Every structure is written in C-alpha cells, then in structure tokens.
Amino acid sequence: MRAPKGTFDTLPPASAQFVAVRDTLTAPLRRAGYGYVETPVFEDTSVFARGVGESTDVVAKEMYTFSDRGGRSLTLRPELTAGLMRAFIEHRLHTGGLPVKLWTVGSAFRYERPQAGRFRHFTQVDCEALGVDDPALDAEVVALGVQGFRDLGLTDWQLQLTSLGDSTCRPQYRELLTAFLARLDLDEDTRRRAEINPLRVLDDKRPEVQAQLTDAPLMVDHLSDSARAHHDAVRQHLTDLGVAWVEAPRLVRGLDYYTKTTFEFVHGGLGAQSAIGGGGGYAGLSAALGGPDLPGIGWAMGVDRTLLAVQAEGLDVAVAAGVRAFVVPLGAEAKRFAVRFVGQLREAGVAADTVYGDRGLKGAMKAADRSGATHAVVVGDRDLAAGVAQLKDLRSQEQTAVPLGELLSVVRDTVGP
Ligand code: AMP
C-alpha cells in the first residue's frame, strides 16, 4: 500500500523540521493576540463554491467533493479562509469588538497535478483580521507573515505587493482590460478565461501571452482616490514596520474574492511553485457567505513549501527532537526502576526514554545512541542494591556513579529539559 498520489508522509526525524516551520509561522500570530479557531476539514460544498469563487480553478477543477450517507454534498477544504469565515458568521463573532483577529492551521486538499512543491494534501497556516477597513491593519497582517519567515532565518524571498482596487474602480478597469484583451491573438481557452475573469490573463506565464501584455492597462494605474489612498497608506505603514516589498502590478491571485491590498511571498529556491504564501483584502467574502457586509484581510502560508524553502537555504530549524536522557536497565528489579524513573524524569520536564523488549546491554546502548540522548542512566540490580546508578555521557563515554536519592536532580541538571 502507498500513500495516495500527490500526498506524502512526514516522518521523524525530518518531521521535526515540519513542526518547527509550522510553529514558527504561527508564533507571531499568537504573540500578537490573534485567537485560534478550529474548524472542520470538510464543509458544505457551497461554502467553497461561494467563498472561493465558482470561476476559480480551485472550485472548478480541484475540489474533493463527495456525498455523505445523508446525501449532503461536502467538500474537503481546499483552503482555510472560507471555513473560518463561515464560523465567524455562524457564531456572530462580529457582534463583539472589531477587528476580530483569528488564525488557524491545518490540512488543505486540492486535486492538482502533483509536482515539486505542489501536492494534493498540504498544510496551511492562516491569518485573518476581520471587520475593519484600515490600511494599518493590512500592514500588521503582512508584517506578521514577514516575521515568521524572518524567524525561520529565510532570506531568499520577496514580498510582492499590489492593489486590486475596490468596487468603485475595479469594474471600470475590468472593462478596459477586457477591451484590450479582445484585440489580442489569444487561444480559445484563454479567451474563455478572460471572459470569466480578465485579470487572470495578466498572470499567464506563457511567453507568447506575456509578449502581448506589455501595454496592458494595470489596476494600480486606475485606482479610485480612496483605493489609491489606502494603498499608499499600507505602503507607508510597511515602511514604518521595516518591511520591504516589490511592486507587483500584474499580481493576480487564484481566489476570486480579493480586493485592494494583495500580496504574495515568493521564494527564489523553489522552481516553478515559488509561492510560499499569499493573501490580501476581501471586501465581499463575508456578504457572499450570507454574513454582514464587513471587510477582511488575511493570508495563507504553505507550510510544506516553506519547509522546502528552509531546506533550499540549508537552514537548521529543527527544534530539539527526541530525548535527552535514556535509561538502560540490567535485570528485573532494574527494569521496574527504569520504568518508574523515566516517568519521574518526564514529569520533571526531562525528555526521557528507556528500552522496551529484552534487548541486552548492547542492544540497549544502541537504542540509547539512536534516541539522540546525550546521557544514559545505566542501572543494574547490583547498582540498585548499592543505592546508585551510573550516569554515562554518551559523547565522552565518561561514567559516574550517582546516589539514587540525588539521581533525579543530577540528571535534570546535567541534561537540561
Ligand atoms: P492559496 O490558498 O492558493 O493562496 O495558497 C497559499 C499558499 O499555500 C501558497 O502560497 C502555497 O505556499 C500553498 N499551497 C497552495 N496550494 C498548494 C499545493 N497544491 N501544494 C502545496 N502547497 C500549496
């Protein structure tokens, strides 16, 4: 049996890196007072159809949709924002103080063509600030994402930023762009895409399409006064926060609901799938899901891709995995002691383990080495009778006898947590 196509298992010891990346990306959110939300990994299909957008590839081609035994159409979440908004509306979180700041992390599922960095099951960290339209809030959200990448030690990445305008200027711009695209030599498929969302064509990677787009009108040149002022203020706040970006006037993201501030984090070491995260403002999402007409801003970071970025930069981010102390019993009495002592060590906050199954001294010492422990506590029935245990430094092989009464504190002080 194998994991399904496009999925993979994350195993120790490499999984320690995955955990470190995931936790480092969420730490800035926790420090900034964002509240954790847990939502189901599946929702009614309409949550995504309405919340992600019918015209998107995600909804049109990539959803894992199924009927449950009660005949309901459910979908494994292809992203985390729509479910979070559904929960925000269902529990009327907007009736408290605004903005409401939330984060979550977990699995997402998309039926995509698998390739390096693109999977059918992946993990996202998600951050949302809802209910207030304030450029300073946009800047905060972006900066919290930046902080996570900085804390990981990543350097070969870029924040790409633009504005997709709002309901007062986007419709006119859309018409302008549609008229421009109508004059180009585009294939049937691209034409159809242009009809659903002309902005998507700007993002077409093919050189023959890009070559025709050099003179395409850009949203940033057609912003309304208020959208322009918002965009300028976001950039001012980002500067104040010490966040650098590059202007990306052709940036269009995969989901339909973005308005105003729009951004993507791109890494230089990942090849074609270079986006390690992205997000933006969404004025219409809450209303589209039947909620109050409130704005929001948020992002989703790809944990798996960020991990690939960490590896591409050769960074060592793994939190200390495994154990520090390994207890090796020799004899039946010693075995009982070992099980009890490991329990005491763990209770005292020391990462500890012992050997299971009858392995003999050689096998037990091998297990100790493999565990990553820095020290072994070797104890035989004869030691017990003498009231001592041997504390062995596994790097220097030095060994000292420690009285049982002091063993817990000595081991704790020697190996650390
Ligand atoms: P999106 O929800 O499409 O804006 O994606 C946000 C982030 O999730 C991207 O920047 C990627 O890092 C990650 N991501 C999206 N789709 C996939 C996928 N199929 N496999 C791995 N990571 C993904």
Coordinates of C-alpha atoms and ligand atoms in Angstrom, one line a residue:
M1 CA 0.0 0.0 0.0
R2 CA 1.2 3.5 -0.7
A3 CA 0.0 7.0 0.3
P4 CA -2.4 8.3 -2.4
K5 CA -1.0 10.1 -5.4
G6 CA 0.1 13.7 -4.6
T7 CA 0.4 13.0 -0.9
F8 CA 3.3 12.1 1.3
D9 CA 4.1 11.1 4.8
T10 CA 6.3 13.3 7.1
L11 CA 8.4 11.1 9.3
P12 CA 10.9 11.5 12.1
P13 CA 13.5 12.8 12.3
A14 CA 12.7 15.2 9.3
S15 CA 9.2 15.8 10.7
A16 CA 10.9 17.9 13.5
Q17 CA 11.6 20.5 10.8
F18 CA 8.0 20.5 9.7
V19 CA 6.8 21.1 13.2
A20 CA 9.4 23.9 13.6
V21 CA 8.3 25.6 10.4
R22 CA 4.6 25.3 11.3
D23 CA 5.1 26.6 14.8
T24 CA 7.5 29.4 13.8
L25 CA 4.9 30.7 11.3
T26 CA 2.1 30.7 13.9
A27 CA 4.2 32.2 16.8
P28 CA 3.9 35.8 15.6
L29 CA 0.2 35.4 15.4
R30 CA -0.1 34.1 18.9
R31 CA 2.2 36.9 20.2
A32 CA 0.0 39.5 18.5
G33 CA -3.1 38.3 20.3
Y34 CA -4.8 36.5 17.3
G35 CA -7.3 33.9 18.5
Y36 CA -7.0 30.3 17.4
V37 CA -10.0 28.8 15.6
E38 CA -10.5 25.1 14.8
T39 CA -13.0 24.3 12.0
P40 CA -13.8 21.0 10.3
V41 CA -11.7 19.8 7.4
F42 CA -14.9 19.4 5.4
E43 CA -17.7 21.9 4.9
D44 CA -20.9 22.1 2.8
T45 CA -19.7 22.4 -0.7
S46 CA -21.5 25.8 -1.1
V47 CA -19.1 27.3 1.5
F48 CA -16.3 27.0 -1.1
A49 CA -18.4 27.5 -4.2
R50 CA -19.5 30.8 -2.8
G51 CA -16.5 31.6 -0.6
V52 CA -13.7 30.8 -3.1
G53 CA -15.5 31.6 -6.3
E54 CA -17.1 29.4 -9.0
S55 CA -14.7 30.8 -11.6
T56 CA -11.5 29.7 -9.9
D57 CA -9.5 26.6 -10.8
V58 CA -9.8 25.6 -7.2
V59 CA -13.6 25.3 -7.3
A60 CA -14.0 24.4 -10.9
K61 CA -11.4 21.6 -11.1
E62 CA -9.7 20.8 -7.8
M63 CA -12.2 20.1 -5.1
Y64 CA -12.5 16.8 -3.3
T65 CA -16.3 16.8 -3.3
F66 CA -18.4 13.8 -2.1
S67 CA -21.9 12.9 -0.9
D68 CA -22.1 11.7 2.6
R69 CA -24.5 8.9 3.6
G70 CA -27.2 11.5 4.3
G71 CA -27.0 12.8 0.7
R72 CA -25.3 16.1 1.6
S73 CA -22.6 17.5 -0.7
L74 CA -19.5 18.0 1.3
T75 CA -16.0 19.1 0.2
L76 CA -12.6 18.7 1.8
R77 CA -11.4 22.2 2.4
P78 CA -9.1 23.4 -0.5
E79 CA -8.1 26.4 1.7
L80 CA -8.9 27.6 5.2
T81 CA -10.3 31.1 4.8
A82 CA -13.8 30.2 3.7
G83 CA -14.4 27.8 6.6
L84 CA -13.1 30.4 9.0
M85 CA -15.4 33.0 7.6
R86 CA -18.3 30.5 7.8
A87 CA -17.5 30.1 11.5
F88 CA -17.1 33.8 12.0
I89 CA -20.6 34.4 10.6
E90 CA -22.3 31.4 12.2
H91 CA -21.1 32.4 15.7
R92 CA -21.7 36.1 15.1
L93 CA -18.2 37.0 16.2
H94 CA -18.7 40.4 14.6
T95 CA -21.1 41.4 17.4
G96 CA -18.1 41.7 19.7
G97 CA -15.3 44.3 19.3
L98 CA -13.8 44.8 15.8
P99 CA -11.5 43.8 14.3
V100 CA -11.7 40.1 15.1
K101 CA -8.3 38.6 14.7
L102 CA -8.1 34.9 14.1
W103 CA -5.7 32.2 13.0
T104 CA -5.7 28.5 12.2
V105 CA -3.5 25.8 10.8
G106 CA -4.2 22.5 9.2
S107 CA -4.7 20.3 6.1
A108 CA -5.9 21.6 2.8
F109 CA -6.8 19.4 -0.2
R110 CA -6.7 20.2 -3.9
Y111 CA -6.9 17.8 -6.8
E112 CA -3.9 19.4 -8.6
R113 CA -1.4 17.9 -10.9
P114 CA 1.4 16.9 -8.5
Q115 CA 4.8 18.2 -9.0
A116 CA 7.7 19.5 -6.8
G117 CA 6.1 21.7 -4.2
R118 CA 2.5 21.0 -5.4
F119 CA 0.6 18.4 -3.6
R120 CA -2.9 17.1 -3.2
H121 CA -2.7 17.3 0.6
F122 CA -0.8 20.1 2.1
T123 CA -0.8 22.3 5.2
Q124 CA -1.5 25.9 5.5
V125 CA -1.2 28.5 8.3
D126 CA -4.0 31.0 8.0
C127 CA -4.3 34.5 9.5
E128 CA -7.4 36.7 9.2
A129 CA -8.3 40.2 10.6
L130 CA -12.0 40.9 10.1
G131 CA -14.4 43.7 10.3
V132 CA -12.3 46.9 10.0
D133 CA -11.0 48.6 6.9
D134 CA -7.8 50.2 8.0
P135 CA -4.5 50.2 6.0
A136 CA -2.6 49.9 9.3
L137 CA -4.4 46.5 9.8
D138 CA -3.3 45.4 6.3
A139 CA 0.2 46.3 7.2
E140 CA 0.0 44.4 10.5
V141 CA -1.2 41.3 8.8
V142 CA 1.5 41.4 6.2
A143 CA 4.2 42.1 8.8
L144 CA 3.1 39.1 10.9
G145 CA 3.7 36.9 7.9
V146 CA 7.1 38.5 7.3
Q147 CA 8.0 37.9 10.9
G148 CA 7.5 34.2 10.6
F149 CA 9.8 33.9 7.6
R150 CA 12.4 36.1 9.3
D151 CA 12.2 34.0 12.5
L152 CA 13.0 30.9 10.4
G153 CA 16.1 32.6 9.1
L154 CA 14.9 32.7 5.5
T155 CA 16.5 35.4 3.3
D156 CA 15.9 34.4 -0.3
W157 CA 12.3 35.6 -0.5
Q158 CA 10.4 38.6 -1.7
L159 CA 7.1 40.2 -0.7
Q160 CA 5.2 41.1 -3.9
L161 CA 2.6 43.7 -3.3
T162 CA -0.2 45.4 -5.3
S163 CA -3.7 46.7 -5.0
L164 CA -6.6 45.1 -6.9
G165 CA -8.8 48.1 -6.3
D166 CA -12.3 48.1 -5.0
S167 CA -15.9 48.1 -6.1
T168 CA -15.7 51.7 -7.2
C169 CA -12.8 51.3 -9.6
R170 CA -12.4 47.6 -10.4
P171 CA -15.5 47.3 -12.7
Q172 CA -14.3 50.1 -15.0
Y173 CA -10.8 48.7 -15.0
R174 CA -12.2 45.3 -15.9
E175 CA -13.9 46.8 -18.9
L176 CA -10.7 48.5 -20.0
L177 CA -8.8 45.3 -19.7
T178 CA -11.5 43.2 -21.5
A179 CA -11.4 45.7 -24.4
F180 CA -7.6 45.4 -24.5
L181 CA -7.6 41.6 -24.4
A182 CA -10.2 41.5 -27.2
R183 CA -7.6 42.9 -29.6
L184 CA -5.0 40.2 -28.8
D185 CA -4.3 37.0 -30.5
L186 CA -5.4 34.5 -27.8
D187 CA -6.4 30.9 -27.9
E188 CA -9.9 29.7 -27.2
D189 CA -9.1 28.6 -23.6
T190 CA -7.5 31.9 -22.7
R191 CA -10.4 33.8 -24.2
R192 CA -12.8 31.8 -22.1
R193 CA -10.7 32.5 -19.0
A194 CA -10.7 36.2 -19.9
E195 CA -14.5 36.2 -20.0
I196 CA -14.8 34.8 -16.5
N197 CA -12.0 36.9 -15.0
P198 CA -9.9 39.0 -17.4
L199 CA -7.3 39.7 -14.6
R200 CA -6.3 36.1 -14.7
V201 CA -4.8 36.5 -18.2
L202 CA -2.3 39.0 -16.8
D203 CA -0.9 36.2 -14.7
D204 CA -0.4 33.9 -17.7
K205 CA 3.1 32.6 -17.6
R206 CA 3.5 31.7 -21.3
P207 CA 5.9 34.0 -23.1
E208 CA 3.7 34.3 -26.2
V209 CA 0.9 35.6 -24.0
Q210 CA 3.2 37.8 -21.9
A211 CA 4.7 39.4 -25.0
Q212 CA 1.3 40.7 -26.0
L213 CA 0.6 42.1 -22.5
T214 CA 3.4 44.7 -22.3
D215 CA 1.0 47.5 -22.9
A216 CA -1.9 46.1 -20.9
P217 CA -3.7 48.5 -18.6
L218 CA -2.8 47.9 -15.0
M219 CA -5.2 48.1 -12.0
V220 CA -2.7 50.3 -10.0
D221 CA -2.9 53.0 -12.7
H222 CA -6.7 53.1 -12.4
L223 CA -7.4 53.1 -8.7
S224 CA -10.1 55.2 -7.3
D225 CA -8.9 58.0 -5.0
S226 CA -9.9 56.1 -1.9
A227 CA -8.3 52.8 -3.1
R228 CA -5.1 54.8 -4.0
A229 CA -5.0 56.5 -0.6
H230 CA -5.5 53.1 1.1
H231 CA -2.7 51.6 -1.0
D232 CA -0.3 54.5 -0.2
A233 CA -1.1 54.2 3.5
V234 CA -0.4 50.5 3.5
R235 CA 3.0 51.1 1.9
Q236 CA 3.8 53.9 4.4
H237 CA 3.0 51.6 7.4
L238 CA 5.0 48.8 5.9
T239 CA 8.0 51.1 5.6
D240 CA 7.5 52.2 9.2
L241 CA 7.4 48.5 10.2
G242 CA 10.7 47.8 8.4
V243 CA 9.1 45.6 5.7
A244 CA 10.4 45.7 2.2
W245 CA 8.4 44.8 -0.9
V246 CA 8.5 44.9 -4.6
E247 CA 5.6 46.4 -6.6
A248 CA 3.8 43.6 -8.5
P249 CA 1.2 45.4 -10.7
R250 CA 0.4 42.1 -12.5
L251 CA -0.1 40.0 -9.4
V252 CA -3.4 38.2 -9.6
R253 CA -4.2 35.5 -7.1
G254 CA -6.0 32.3 -7.6
L255 CA -9.0 33.1 -5.5
D256 CA -11.8 35.4 -6.7
Y257 CA -12.6 37.5 -3.6
Y258 CA -9.5 39.7 -3.3
T259 CA -9.9 43.5 -3.2
K260 CA -7.4 46.3 -2.5
T261 CA -4.2 45.1 -0.8
T262 CA -3.0 41.9 -2.5
F263 CA 0.4 40.2 -1.9
E264 CA 2.4 37.1 -2.4
F265 CA 5.6 35.8 -0.8
V266 CA 7.8 34.2 -3.4
H267 CA 11.0 32.2 -2.7
G268 CA 14.0 32.0 -5.0
G269 CA 14.9 28.4 -4.4
L270 CA 11.7 26.5 -5.3
G271 CA 11.5 26.5 -9.1
A272 CA 8.0 26.8 -10.7
Q273 CA 6.0 26.6 -7.5
S274 CA 7.7 29.5 -5.9
A275 CA 4.8 31.0 -3.8
I276 CA 5.3 30.2 -0.1
G277 CA 2.3 32.3 0.9
G278 CA -0.1 34.9 -0.1
G279 CA -3.2 36.8 0.7
G280 CA -5.0 40.1 0.6
G281 CA -8.1 42.1 1.4
Y282 CA -11.5 40.7 0.7
A283 CA -14.4 43.1 0.9
G284 CA -17.1 40.8 -0.5
L285 CA -16.4 37.5 1.2
S286 CA -18.5 37.8 4.4
A287 CA -21.5 39.0 2.4
A288 CA -21.0 36.3 -0.2
L289 CA -21.3 33.7 2.6
G290 CA -24.5 35.3 4.0
G291 CA -22.8 37.3 6.7
P292 CA -22.7 41.1 7.4
D293 CA -21.1 43.3 4.8
L294 CA -17.7 43.5 6.5
P295 CA -14.2 43.7 5.1
G296 CA -11.3 41.4 5.9
I297 CA -7.7 40.9 5.3
G298 CA -5.7 37.8 5.6
W299 CA -3.1 35.4 4.3
A300 CA -2.3 31.7 3.9
M301 CA 1.2 30.4 4.1
G302 CA 2.1 27.0 2.8
V303 CA 3.9 25.0 5.5
D304 CA 5.2 22.4 3.1
R305 CA 6.6 24.9 0.6
T306 CA 8.1 27.0 3.4
L307 CA 9.8 23.8 4.6
L308 CA 11.2 23.3 1.1
A309 CA 12.4 26.9 1.2
V310 CA 14.1 26.2 4.5
Q311 CA 15.8 23.2 3.0
A312 CA 16.8 25.1 -0.1
E313 CA 18.6 27.6 2.1
G314 CA 20.2 24.9 4.1
L315 CA 18.8 26.2 7.4
D316 CA 18.8 24.2 10.5
V317 CA 15.4 24.9 12.1
A318 CA 14.5 21.7 13.8
V319 CA 13.6 22.1 17.4
A320 CA 15.5 19.6 19.5
A321 CA 13.6 16.4 18.7
G322 CA 13.9 13.1 20.5
V323 CA 15.1 12.6 24.1
R324 CA 17.9 13.8 26.3
A325 CA 18.2 11.0 28.8
F326 CA 17.9 7.3 28.1
V327 CA 17.6 4.8 30.9
V328 CA 19.2 1.4 30.5
P329 CA 18.1 -1.3 33.0
L330 CA 20.0 -4.5 33.5
G331 CA 17.9 -7.1 35.4
A332 CA 14.3 -7.4 36.6
E333 CA 14.5 -5.1 39.6
A334 CA 16.3 -2.5 37.5
K335 CA 13.6 -2.8 34.8
R336 CA 10.9 -1.8 37.3
F337 CA 13.1 1.1 38.5
A338 CA 13.7 2.2 34.9
V339 CA 10.1 2.4 34.0
R340 CA 9.3 4.4 37.2
F341 CA 12.4 6.6 36.8
V342 CA 11.5 7.5 33.2
G343 CA 8.1 8.5 34.4
Q344 CA 9.7 10.7 37.1
L345 CA 12.0 12.3 34.5
R346 CA 9.2 13.1 32.2
E347 CA 7.1 14.5 35.0
A348 CA 10.1 16.8 35.9
G349 CA 10.1 18.0 32.3
V350 CA 13.1 16.0 31.1
A351 CA 12.7 14.3 27.6
A352 CA 13.5 10.7 28.5
D353 CA 13.0 7.2 27.3
T354 CA 14.0 3.6 28.1
V355 CA 14.4 0.4 26.2
Y356 CA 11.4 -2.0 25.7
G357 CA 11.7 -5.7 24.9
D358 CA 14.6 -7.8 26.0
R359 CA 17.5 -6.2 24.2
G360 CA 20.5 -7.0 26.3
L361 CA 23.2 -4.3 27.2
K362 CA 24.5 -4.0 23.7
G363 CA 21.1 -3.6 22.1
A364 CA 20.0 -1.2 24.9
M365 CA 23.1 1.0 24.4
K366 CA 22.5 1.1 20.6
A367 CA 18.9 2.2 21.3
A368 CA 20.3 4.9 23.6
D369 CA 22.6 6.2 20.9
R370 CA 19.8 6.1 18.3
S371 CA 17.5 8.0 20.6
G372 CA 19.7 11.1 20.3
A373 CA 20.0 11.3 24.1
T374 CA 23.2 12.9 25.4
H375 CA 23.2 10.8 28.6
A376 CA 22.3 7.3 29.6
V377 CA 21.4 6.2 33.0
V378 CA 22.6 2.7 33.3
V379 CA 21.3 0.8 36.3
G380 CA 21.7 -2.9 37.2
D381 CA 20.3 -4.9 40.0
R382 CA 23.7 -4.7 41.8
D383 CA 23.7 -0.9 41.5
L384 CA 20.3 -0.8 43.0
A385 CA 21.4 -2.9 45.9
A386 CA 24.3 -0.4 46.4
G387 CA 21.9 2.5 46.1
V388 CA 23.5 4.0 43.0
A389 CA 23.0 4.3 39.2
Q390 CA 25.6 5.1 36.5
L391 CA 25.3 8.3 34.6
K392 CA 27.0 8.0 31.3
D393 CA 27.9 10.9 29.0
L394 CA 27.2 9.3 25.6
R395 CA 29.6 11.7 23.8
S396 CA 32.6 11.4 26.0
Q397 CA 31.7 7.9 27.3
E398 CA 32.6 9.2 30.8
Q399 CA 30.6 7.5 33.6
T400 CA 29.9 8.5 37.2
A401 CA 28.0 6.7 40.0
V402 CA 25.2 8.8 41.4
P403 CA 23.3 8.0 44.6
L404 CA 19.7 7.2 43.8
G405 CA 18.4 9.9 46.2
E406 CA 20.1 12.6 44.0
L407 CA 19.6 10.9 40.7
L408 CA 16.6 12.9 39.5
S409 CA 18.0 16.3 40.2
V410 CA 21.5 15.3 38.9
V411 CA 20.1 14.0 35.6
R412 CA 17.8 17.0 35.3
D413 CA 20.7 19.5 35.9
T414 CA 23.0 17.6 33.6
V415 CA 20.9 17.0 30.5
G416 CA 18.5 20.0 30.7
P417 CA 14.9 19.9 29.5
Ligands
AMP1 P1 -3.6 29.9 -1.9 O1 -4.6 29.4 -0.9 O2 -3.7 29.3 -3.3 O3 -3.4 31.4 -1.9 O4 -2.2 29.3 -1.4 C1 -1.5 29.8 -0.3 C2 -0.2 29.1 -0.1 O5 -0.5 27.7 0.1 C3 0.6 29.0 -1.4 O6 1.5 30.2 -1.4 C4 1.4 27.8 -1.2 O7 2.6 28.0 -0.4 C5 0.5 26.9 -0.5 N1 -0.2 25.9 -1.5 C6 -1.2 26.2 -2.3 N2 -1.5 25.1 -3.0 C7 -0.6 24.1 -2.7 C8 -0.4 22.8 -3.1 N3 -1.2 22.2 -4.0 N4 0.7 22.1 -2.6 C9 1.5 22.7 -1.6 N5 1.3 24.0 -1.2 C10 0.3 24.7 -1.7

